[in-house]
Phi, psi and omega in degrees: 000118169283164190231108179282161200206120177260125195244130177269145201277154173244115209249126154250120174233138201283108171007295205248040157306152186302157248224140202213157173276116182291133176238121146342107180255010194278115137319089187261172143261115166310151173263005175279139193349082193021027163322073181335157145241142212271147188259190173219106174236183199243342174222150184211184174072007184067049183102335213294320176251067183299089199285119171252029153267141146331100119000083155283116180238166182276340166256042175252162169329142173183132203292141168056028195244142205241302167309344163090216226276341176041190210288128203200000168246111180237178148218101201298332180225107171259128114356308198268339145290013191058044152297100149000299150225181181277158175191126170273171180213121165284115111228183177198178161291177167245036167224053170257159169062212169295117188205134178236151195262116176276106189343313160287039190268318188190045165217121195275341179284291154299335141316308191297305204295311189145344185280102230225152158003296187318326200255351176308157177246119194268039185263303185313301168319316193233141183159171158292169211210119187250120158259139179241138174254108219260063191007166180270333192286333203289175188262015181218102212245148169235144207270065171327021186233199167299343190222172169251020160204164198276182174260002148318337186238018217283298182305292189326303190288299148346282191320285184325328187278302178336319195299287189315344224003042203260309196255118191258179181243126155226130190250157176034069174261137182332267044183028204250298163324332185253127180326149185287163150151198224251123154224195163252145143225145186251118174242146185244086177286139159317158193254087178263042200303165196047034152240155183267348177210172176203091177005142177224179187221116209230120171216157167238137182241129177295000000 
C-alpha cells in the first residue's frame, strides 16, 4: 500500500532581505474625467492575503545579465496603430523574478526523462506554510533571492533538492514585509511541458 506523504513548505525569511518598492494599499480615484486609477498592491483582505511574487521590471535582478532583466515586454498590436486590440508579446527567461524549478534544471537524466514545470505537484505548491524569520547570526539561513544558494554552492546545493524530486523550489520570493506565522500558500507555474523552470505566481493567505 502506498503512503502518499503531504509535504509542507517552510518559507525562511532573512533579516536583511532585498530590498523592494513600497507600495500602497490605499484605492484612489482620479478627479480627470472621473477615471480610476489603478493601484498595485502587496496586500489585500485587510491583512488577510499577502502576494510574494516579485514585480517584473526591467532593471530586477537576472542571472548573467549585470543591467538586470532589460526589455522583455513589447506591444506588436497597439489600439493606437489601428489593432482591433492591444496584445503584448512576453519574452524573458524563465527562471526569471519569482520562480520555480523543475527537477531537469540541472539534473540532465531528468530533463531527458520529462520531468518539466508540467509534472510538479500542486499539492506540494499550495498547502501549509510556516514563515521564520531567521537572524543573521544563526547556522540556519534562508536565501530571500534568485537562487538557494550562494554561487559558490550554486550546483551543489540544486543537486541535493533535485535527486529525490521530493522537494520542489521556488526562488526568489518577496517576504521582506510579511510577518512570520502559520499561513496557506499557493503557487501556481505555467503549464509549460518540456521547461526546467517557470515564472510562479506566489500569495500567503492567513
Amino acid at each position: 500500500m502506498t503512503k502518499t506523504m503531504f509535504l509542507p513548505l517552510l518559507l525562511l525569511l532573512l533579516s536583511a532581505a532585498a530590498a523592494s518598492t513600497s507600495v500602497s494599499t490605499e484605492c484612489t480615484v482620479s478627479t480627470m474625467d472621473d477615471y480610476p486609477v489603478p493601484v498595485r498592491r502587496e496586500v489585500y483582505g485587510d491583512g488577510r492575503i499577502f502576494d510574494i511574487s516579485h514585480r517584473y521590471t526591467m532593471d530586477m535582478p537576472s542571472w548573467e545579465r549585470k543591467d538586470g532583466l532589460g526589455r522583455f515586454l513589447w506591444l506588436p498590436a497597439s489600439m493606437k496603430n489601428g489593432s482591433l486590440a492591444n496584445n503584448s508579446l512576453m519574452k524573458l527567461p524563465t527562471h526569471s523574478g519569482t520562480h520555480v524549478d523543475a527537477p531537469g534544471h540541472m539534473i540532465d537524466r531528468y530533463f531527458d526523462a520529462g520531468f518539466d514545470v508540467d509534472t510538479l505537484d500542486l499539492e506540494v505548491l499550495n498547502g501549509p506554510a510556516l514563515l521564520v524569520d531567521v537572524p543573521r547570526d544563526s547556522n540556519i539561513t534562508g536565501v530571500d533571492f534568485l537562487s538557494v544558494a550562494c554561487e559558490d554552492h550554486l550546483v551543489s546545493a540544486h543537486l541535493e533538492f533535485f535527486e529525490s524530486r521530493e522537494v520542489i523550489l521556488v526562488e526568489g520570493l518577496k517576504l521582506d514585509d510579511v510577518p512570520t506565522g502559520i499561513y496557506n500558500v499557493h503557487c501556481l507555474p505555467l503549464r509549460l511541458p518540456g521547461a526546467e523552470g517557470s515564472p510562479i505566481r506566489c500569495i500567503l493567505i492567513k
